[in-house]
C-alpha atoms as a printed R data frame, in Angstrom:
    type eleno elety resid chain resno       x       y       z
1   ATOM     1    CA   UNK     A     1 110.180 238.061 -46.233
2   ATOM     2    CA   UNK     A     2 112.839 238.673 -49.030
3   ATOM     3    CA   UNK     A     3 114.653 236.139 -48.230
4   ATOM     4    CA   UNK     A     4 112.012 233.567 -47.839
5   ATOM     5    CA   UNK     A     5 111.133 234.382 -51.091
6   ATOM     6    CA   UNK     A     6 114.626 234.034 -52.550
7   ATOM     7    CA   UNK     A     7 114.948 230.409 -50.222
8   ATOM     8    CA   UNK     A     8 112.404 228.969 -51.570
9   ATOM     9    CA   UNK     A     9 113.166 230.161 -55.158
10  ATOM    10    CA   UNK     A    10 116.460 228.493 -55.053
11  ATOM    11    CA   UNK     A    11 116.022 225.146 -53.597
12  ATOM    12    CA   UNK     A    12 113.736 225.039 -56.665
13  ATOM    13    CA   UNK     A    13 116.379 225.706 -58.846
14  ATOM    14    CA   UNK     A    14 118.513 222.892 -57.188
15  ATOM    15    CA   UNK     A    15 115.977 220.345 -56.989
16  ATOM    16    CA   UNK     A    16 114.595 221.241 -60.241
17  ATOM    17    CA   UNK     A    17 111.258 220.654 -58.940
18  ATOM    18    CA   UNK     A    18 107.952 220.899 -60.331
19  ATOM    19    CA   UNK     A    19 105.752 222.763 -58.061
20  ATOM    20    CA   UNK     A    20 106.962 226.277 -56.955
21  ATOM    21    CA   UNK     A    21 105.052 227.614 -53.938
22  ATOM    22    CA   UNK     A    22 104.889 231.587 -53.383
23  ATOM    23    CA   UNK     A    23 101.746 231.535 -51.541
24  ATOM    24    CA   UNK     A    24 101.284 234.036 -48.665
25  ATOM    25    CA   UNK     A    25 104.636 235.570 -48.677
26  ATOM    26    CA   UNK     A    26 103.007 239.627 -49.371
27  ATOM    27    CA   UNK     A    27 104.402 239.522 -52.954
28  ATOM    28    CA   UNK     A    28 103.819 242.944 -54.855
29  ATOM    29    CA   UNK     A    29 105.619 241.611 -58.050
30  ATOM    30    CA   UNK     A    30 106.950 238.707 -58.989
31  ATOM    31    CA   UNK     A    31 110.611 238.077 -59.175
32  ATOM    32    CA   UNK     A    32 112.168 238.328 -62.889
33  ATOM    33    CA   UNK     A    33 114.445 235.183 -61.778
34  ATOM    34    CA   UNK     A    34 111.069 232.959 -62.065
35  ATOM    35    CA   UNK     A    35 111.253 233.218 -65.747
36  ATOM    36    CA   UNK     A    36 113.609 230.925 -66.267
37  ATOM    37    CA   UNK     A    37 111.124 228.458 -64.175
38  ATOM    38    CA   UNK     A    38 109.840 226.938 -68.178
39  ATOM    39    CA   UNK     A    39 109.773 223.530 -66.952
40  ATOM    40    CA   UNK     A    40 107.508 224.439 -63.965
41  ATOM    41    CA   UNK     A    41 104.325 222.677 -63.878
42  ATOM    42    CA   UNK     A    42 102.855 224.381 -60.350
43  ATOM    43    CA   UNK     A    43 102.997 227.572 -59.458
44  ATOM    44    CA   UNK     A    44 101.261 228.716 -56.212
45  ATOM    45    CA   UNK     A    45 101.068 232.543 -56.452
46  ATOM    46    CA   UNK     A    46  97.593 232.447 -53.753
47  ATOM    47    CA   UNK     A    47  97.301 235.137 -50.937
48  ATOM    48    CA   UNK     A    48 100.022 237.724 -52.112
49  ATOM    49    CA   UNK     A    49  99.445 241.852 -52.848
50  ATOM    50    CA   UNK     A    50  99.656 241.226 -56.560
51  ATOM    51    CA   UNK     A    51  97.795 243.574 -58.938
52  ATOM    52    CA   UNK     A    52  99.341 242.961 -62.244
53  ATOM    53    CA   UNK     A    53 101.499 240.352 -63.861
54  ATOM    54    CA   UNK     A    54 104.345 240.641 -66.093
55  ATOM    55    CA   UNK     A    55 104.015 239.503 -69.895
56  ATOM    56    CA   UNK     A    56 106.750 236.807 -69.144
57  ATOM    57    CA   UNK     A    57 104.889 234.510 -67.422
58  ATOM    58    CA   UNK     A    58 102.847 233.616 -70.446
59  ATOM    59    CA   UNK     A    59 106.809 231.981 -71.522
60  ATOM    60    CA   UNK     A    60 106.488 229.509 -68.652
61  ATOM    61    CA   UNK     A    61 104.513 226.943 -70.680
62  ATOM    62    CA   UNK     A    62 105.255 223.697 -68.918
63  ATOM    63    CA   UNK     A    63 102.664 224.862 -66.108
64  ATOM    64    CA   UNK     A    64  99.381 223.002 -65.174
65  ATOM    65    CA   UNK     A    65  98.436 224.438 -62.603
66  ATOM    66    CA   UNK     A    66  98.469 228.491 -61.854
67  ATOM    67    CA   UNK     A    67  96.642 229.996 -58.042
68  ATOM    68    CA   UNK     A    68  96.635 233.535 -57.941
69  ATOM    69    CA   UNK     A    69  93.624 233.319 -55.496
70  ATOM    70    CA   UNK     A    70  93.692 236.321 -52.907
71  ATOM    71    CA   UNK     A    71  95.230 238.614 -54.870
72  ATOM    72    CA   UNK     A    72  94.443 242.027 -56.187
73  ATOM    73    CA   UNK     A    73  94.367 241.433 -60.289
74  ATOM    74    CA   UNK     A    74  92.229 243.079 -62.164
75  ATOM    75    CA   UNK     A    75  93.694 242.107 -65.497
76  ATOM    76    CA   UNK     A    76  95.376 239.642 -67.085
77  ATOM    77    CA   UNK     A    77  98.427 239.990 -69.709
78  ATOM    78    CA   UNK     A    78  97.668 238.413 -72.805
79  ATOM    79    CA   UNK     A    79 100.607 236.311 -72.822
80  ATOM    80    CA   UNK     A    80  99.286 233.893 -70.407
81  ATOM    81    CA   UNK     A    81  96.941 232.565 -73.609
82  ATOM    82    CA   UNK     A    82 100.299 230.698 -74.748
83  ATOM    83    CA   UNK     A    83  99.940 228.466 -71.807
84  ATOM    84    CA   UNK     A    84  98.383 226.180 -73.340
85  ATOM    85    CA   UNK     A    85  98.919 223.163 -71.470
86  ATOM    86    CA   UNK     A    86  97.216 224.972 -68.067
87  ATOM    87    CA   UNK     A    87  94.400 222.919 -66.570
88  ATOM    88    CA   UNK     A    88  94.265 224.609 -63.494
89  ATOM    89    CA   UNK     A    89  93.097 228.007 -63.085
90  ATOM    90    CA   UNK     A    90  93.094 229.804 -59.614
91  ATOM    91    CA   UNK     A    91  91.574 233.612 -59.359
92  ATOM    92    CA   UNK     A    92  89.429 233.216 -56.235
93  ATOM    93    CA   UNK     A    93  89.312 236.749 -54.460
94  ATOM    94    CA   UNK     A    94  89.885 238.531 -58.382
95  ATOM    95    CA   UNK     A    95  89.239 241.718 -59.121
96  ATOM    96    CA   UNK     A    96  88.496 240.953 -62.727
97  ATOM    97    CA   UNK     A    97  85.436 243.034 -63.967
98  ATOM    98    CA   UNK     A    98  85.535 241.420 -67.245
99  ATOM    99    CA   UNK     A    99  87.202 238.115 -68.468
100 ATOM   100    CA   UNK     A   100  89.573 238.547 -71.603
101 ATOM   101    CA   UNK     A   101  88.774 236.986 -74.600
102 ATOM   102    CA   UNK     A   102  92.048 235.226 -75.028
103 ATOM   103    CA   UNK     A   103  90.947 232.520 -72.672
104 ATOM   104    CA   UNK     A   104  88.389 231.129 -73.951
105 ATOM   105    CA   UNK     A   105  91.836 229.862 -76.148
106 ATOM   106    CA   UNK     A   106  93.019 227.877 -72.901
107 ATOM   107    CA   UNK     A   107  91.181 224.307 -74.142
108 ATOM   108    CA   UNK     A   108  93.225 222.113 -71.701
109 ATOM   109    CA   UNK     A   109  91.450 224.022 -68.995
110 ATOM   110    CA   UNK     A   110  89.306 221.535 -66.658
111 ATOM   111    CA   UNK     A   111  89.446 224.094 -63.434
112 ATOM   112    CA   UNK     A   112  88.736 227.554 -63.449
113 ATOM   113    CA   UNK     A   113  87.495 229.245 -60.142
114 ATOM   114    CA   UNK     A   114  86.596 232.833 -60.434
115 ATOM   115    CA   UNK     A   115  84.929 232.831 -57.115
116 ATOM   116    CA   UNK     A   116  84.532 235.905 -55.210
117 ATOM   117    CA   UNK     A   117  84.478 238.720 -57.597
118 ATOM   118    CA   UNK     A   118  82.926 241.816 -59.460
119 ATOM   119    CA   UNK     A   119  82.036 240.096 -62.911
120 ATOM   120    CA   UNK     A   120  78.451 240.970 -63.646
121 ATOM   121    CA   UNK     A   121  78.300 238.678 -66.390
122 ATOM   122    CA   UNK     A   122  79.561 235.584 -68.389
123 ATOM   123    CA   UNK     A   123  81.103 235.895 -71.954
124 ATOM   124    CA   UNK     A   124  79.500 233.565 -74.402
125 ATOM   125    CA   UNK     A   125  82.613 232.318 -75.834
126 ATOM   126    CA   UNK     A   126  82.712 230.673 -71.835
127 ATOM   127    CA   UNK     A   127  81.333 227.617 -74.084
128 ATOM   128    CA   UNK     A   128  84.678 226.974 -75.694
129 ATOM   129    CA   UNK     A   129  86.197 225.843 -72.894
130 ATOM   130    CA   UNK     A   130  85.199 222.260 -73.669
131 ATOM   131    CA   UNK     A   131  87.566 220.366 -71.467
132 ATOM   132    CA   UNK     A   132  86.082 222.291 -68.332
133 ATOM   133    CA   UNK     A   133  85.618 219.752 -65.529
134 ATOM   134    CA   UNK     A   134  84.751 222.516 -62.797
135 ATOM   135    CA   UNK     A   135  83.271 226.063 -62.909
136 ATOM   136    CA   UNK     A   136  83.074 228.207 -59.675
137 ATOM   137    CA   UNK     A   137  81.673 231.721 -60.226
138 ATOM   138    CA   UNK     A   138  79.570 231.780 -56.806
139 ATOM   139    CA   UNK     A   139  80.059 235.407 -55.060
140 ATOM   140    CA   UNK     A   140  80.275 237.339 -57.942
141 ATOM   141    CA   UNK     A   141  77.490 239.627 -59.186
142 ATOM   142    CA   UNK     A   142  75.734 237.567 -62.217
143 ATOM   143    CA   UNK     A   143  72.333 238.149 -63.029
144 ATOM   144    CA   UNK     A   144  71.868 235.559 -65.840
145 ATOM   145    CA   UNK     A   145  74.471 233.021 -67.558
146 ATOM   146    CA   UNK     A   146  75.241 232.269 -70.821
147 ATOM   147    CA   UNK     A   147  73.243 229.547 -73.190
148 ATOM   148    CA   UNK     A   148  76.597 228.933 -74.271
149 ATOM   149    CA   UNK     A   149  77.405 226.905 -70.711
150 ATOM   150    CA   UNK     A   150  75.140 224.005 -72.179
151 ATOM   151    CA   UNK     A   151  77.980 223.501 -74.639
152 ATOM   152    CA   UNK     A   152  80.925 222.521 -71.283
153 ATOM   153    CA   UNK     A   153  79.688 218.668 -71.664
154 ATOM   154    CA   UNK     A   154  82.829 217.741 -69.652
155 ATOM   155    CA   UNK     A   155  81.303 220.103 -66.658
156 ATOM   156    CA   UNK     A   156  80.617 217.874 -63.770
157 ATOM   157    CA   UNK     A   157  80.776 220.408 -61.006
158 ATOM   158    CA   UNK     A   158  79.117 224.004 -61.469
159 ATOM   159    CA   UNK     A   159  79.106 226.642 -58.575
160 ATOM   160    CA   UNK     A   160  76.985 229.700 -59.115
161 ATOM   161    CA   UNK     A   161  75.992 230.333 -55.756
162 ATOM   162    CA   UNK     A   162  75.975 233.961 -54.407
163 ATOM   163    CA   UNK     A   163  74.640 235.770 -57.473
164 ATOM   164    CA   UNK     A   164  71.672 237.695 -58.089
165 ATOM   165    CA   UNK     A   165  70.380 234.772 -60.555
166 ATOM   166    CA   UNK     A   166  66.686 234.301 -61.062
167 ATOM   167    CA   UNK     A   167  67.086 231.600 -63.217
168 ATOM   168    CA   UNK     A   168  69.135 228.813 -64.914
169 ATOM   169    CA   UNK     A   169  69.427 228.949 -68.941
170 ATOM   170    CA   UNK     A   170  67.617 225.736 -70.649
171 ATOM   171    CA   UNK     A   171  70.647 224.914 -72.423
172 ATOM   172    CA   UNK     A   172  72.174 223.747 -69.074
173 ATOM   173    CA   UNK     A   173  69.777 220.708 -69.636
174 ATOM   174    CA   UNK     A   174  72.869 219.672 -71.801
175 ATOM   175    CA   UNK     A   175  75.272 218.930 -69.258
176 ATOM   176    CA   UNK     A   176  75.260 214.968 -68.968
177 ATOM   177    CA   UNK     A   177  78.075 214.868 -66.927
178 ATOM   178    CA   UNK     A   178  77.004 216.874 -64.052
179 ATOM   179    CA   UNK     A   179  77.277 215.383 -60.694
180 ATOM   180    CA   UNK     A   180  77.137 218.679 -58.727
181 ATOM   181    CA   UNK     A   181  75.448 221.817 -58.354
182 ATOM   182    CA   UNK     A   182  75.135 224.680 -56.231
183 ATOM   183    CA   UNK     A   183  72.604 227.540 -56.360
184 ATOM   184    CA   UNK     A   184  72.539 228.983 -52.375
185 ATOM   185    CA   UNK     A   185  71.995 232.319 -51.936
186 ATOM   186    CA   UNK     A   186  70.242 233.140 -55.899
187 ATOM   187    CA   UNK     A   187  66.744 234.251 -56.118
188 ATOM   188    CA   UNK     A   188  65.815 231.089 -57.729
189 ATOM   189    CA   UNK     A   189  62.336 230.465 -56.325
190 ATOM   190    CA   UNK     A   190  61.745 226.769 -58.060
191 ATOM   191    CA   UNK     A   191  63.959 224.286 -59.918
192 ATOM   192    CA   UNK     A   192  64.147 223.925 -63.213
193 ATOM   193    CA   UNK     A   193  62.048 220.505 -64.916
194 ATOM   194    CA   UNK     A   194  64.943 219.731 -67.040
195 ATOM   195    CA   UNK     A   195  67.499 219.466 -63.960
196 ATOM   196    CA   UNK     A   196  65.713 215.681 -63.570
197 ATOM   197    CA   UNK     A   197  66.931 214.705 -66.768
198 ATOM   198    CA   UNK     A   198  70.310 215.263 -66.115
199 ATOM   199    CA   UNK     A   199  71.442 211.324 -65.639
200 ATOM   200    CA   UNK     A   200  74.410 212.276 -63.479
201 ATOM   201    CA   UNK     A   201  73.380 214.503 -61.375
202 ATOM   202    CA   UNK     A   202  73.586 213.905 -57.390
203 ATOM   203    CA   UNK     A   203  73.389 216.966 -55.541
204 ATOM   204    CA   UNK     A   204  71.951 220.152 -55.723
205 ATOM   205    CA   UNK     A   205  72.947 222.975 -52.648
206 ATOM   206    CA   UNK     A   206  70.467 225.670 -52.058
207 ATOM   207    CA   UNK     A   207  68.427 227.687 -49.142
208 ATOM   208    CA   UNK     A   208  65.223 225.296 -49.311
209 ATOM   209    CA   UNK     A   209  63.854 228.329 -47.155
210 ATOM   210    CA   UNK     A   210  64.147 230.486 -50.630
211 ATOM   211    CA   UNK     A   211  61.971 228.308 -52.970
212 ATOM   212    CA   UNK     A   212  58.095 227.905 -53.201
213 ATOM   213    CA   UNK     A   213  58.215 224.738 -53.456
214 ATOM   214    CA   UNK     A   214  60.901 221.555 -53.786
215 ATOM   215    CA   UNK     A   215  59.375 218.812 -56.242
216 ATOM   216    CA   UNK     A   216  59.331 215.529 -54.908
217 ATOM   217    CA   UNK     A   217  61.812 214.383 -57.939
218 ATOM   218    CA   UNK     A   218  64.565 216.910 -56.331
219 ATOM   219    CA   UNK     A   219  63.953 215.730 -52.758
220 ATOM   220    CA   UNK     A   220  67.040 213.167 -52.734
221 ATOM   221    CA   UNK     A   221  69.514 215.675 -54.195
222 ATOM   222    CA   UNK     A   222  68.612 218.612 -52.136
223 ATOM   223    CA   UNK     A   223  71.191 219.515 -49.825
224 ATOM   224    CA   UNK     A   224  69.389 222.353 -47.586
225 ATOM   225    CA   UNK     A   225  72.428 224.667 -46.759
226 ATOM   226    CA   UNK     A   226  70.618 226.577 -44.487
227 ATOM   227    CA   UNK     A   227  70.700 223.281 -42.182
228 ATOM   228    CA   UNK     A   228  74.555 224.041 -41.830
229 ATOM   229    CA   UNK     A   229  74.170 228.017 -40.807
């Protein structure tokens, strides 16, 4: 596996290309060689055995796009909040309990998936994150979210399915721009009045099985997940 690693390392050096892909190669640490990589733009770090990573990454700020989905993190160096031209974030599968303050200082972010973890709840400085364009936080274990989400008027896709959530904050009745949202598996039991105003919006997933009732405003948006099981 060592060596695939150090192939695929250097034809990236010769070819001087843009998107570096480490994915799936059982990575414990990341080579020191890859911080010379400051022009990189992509770099695929998804399904690997990493649990930390080392301060010099936050040096390779050329990069876009950063996966570290399927990995074993459970915190972030601080570094990584001088990337500051990152729009995609990648943490699927984290191990994250709490998010660091330092990245609600990542403002080019318009991805961030922390699907699939133990977070329990939502930071309100979450709402500084401006340039968001998609938030995924279904499968963790959040109970209510922050009033600051209503501030992400960018947000056009929002995934908090797979959380103890009993209900949606009013302030999400800010989010113009929504096209997209999904709410399976939550103990919402009815939809929220305001969700009608939101001019974009086009689809809301859920377990129709789960609420009392669906109002006949919501019918066309409803996509019944439970249809697909």
């Amino acid at each position: 596996m060592a060596s695939e690693v150090e192939e695929r390392i250097n034809h990236a050096l010769r070819t001087s290309a843009p998107v570096l892909d480490l994915s799936a190669l059982e990575l414990c640490s990341l080579p020191a060689t890859l911080a010379a990589f400051t022009s990189l733009a992509h770099l695929n770090l998804n399904f690997n055995k990493l649990s930390e990573l080392p301060e010099w990454l936050g040096g390779l700020t050329s990069l876009t796009q950063l996966d570290l989905a399927g990995n074993r993190l459970r915190e972030l160096p601080e570094s990584l909040v001088h990337l500051h031209a990152l729009q995609e974030l990648g943490l699927a599968g984290h191990y994250l309990k709490e998010l660091p303050v330092w990245l609600g200082d990542l403002k080019s972010l318009t991805v961030l998936d922390l699907s699939d973890g133990p977070l329990e709840d939502l930071p309100e400085w979450m709402g500084k994150l401006t340039s968001l364009r998609m938030l995924d936080v279904h499968g963790n274990n959040l109970s209510d979210l922050p009033d600051s989400l209503g501030n992400l008027a960018s947000l056009t896709r929002l995934d908090v399915a797979d959380n103890p959530l009993s209900e949606l904050p009013d302030s999400l009745a800010m989010l113009h721009a929504l096209v997209e949202l999904d709410v399976t598996d939550t103990y919402l039991s009815e939809l929220p009045k305001w969700l009608k105003k939101l001019p974009s919006l086009e689809r809301i997933d859920l377990n129709e099985a789960d609420f009392d009732k669906i109002p006949e405003w919501a019918s066309h948006l409803v996509v019944d997940c439970d249809d697909f099981s």
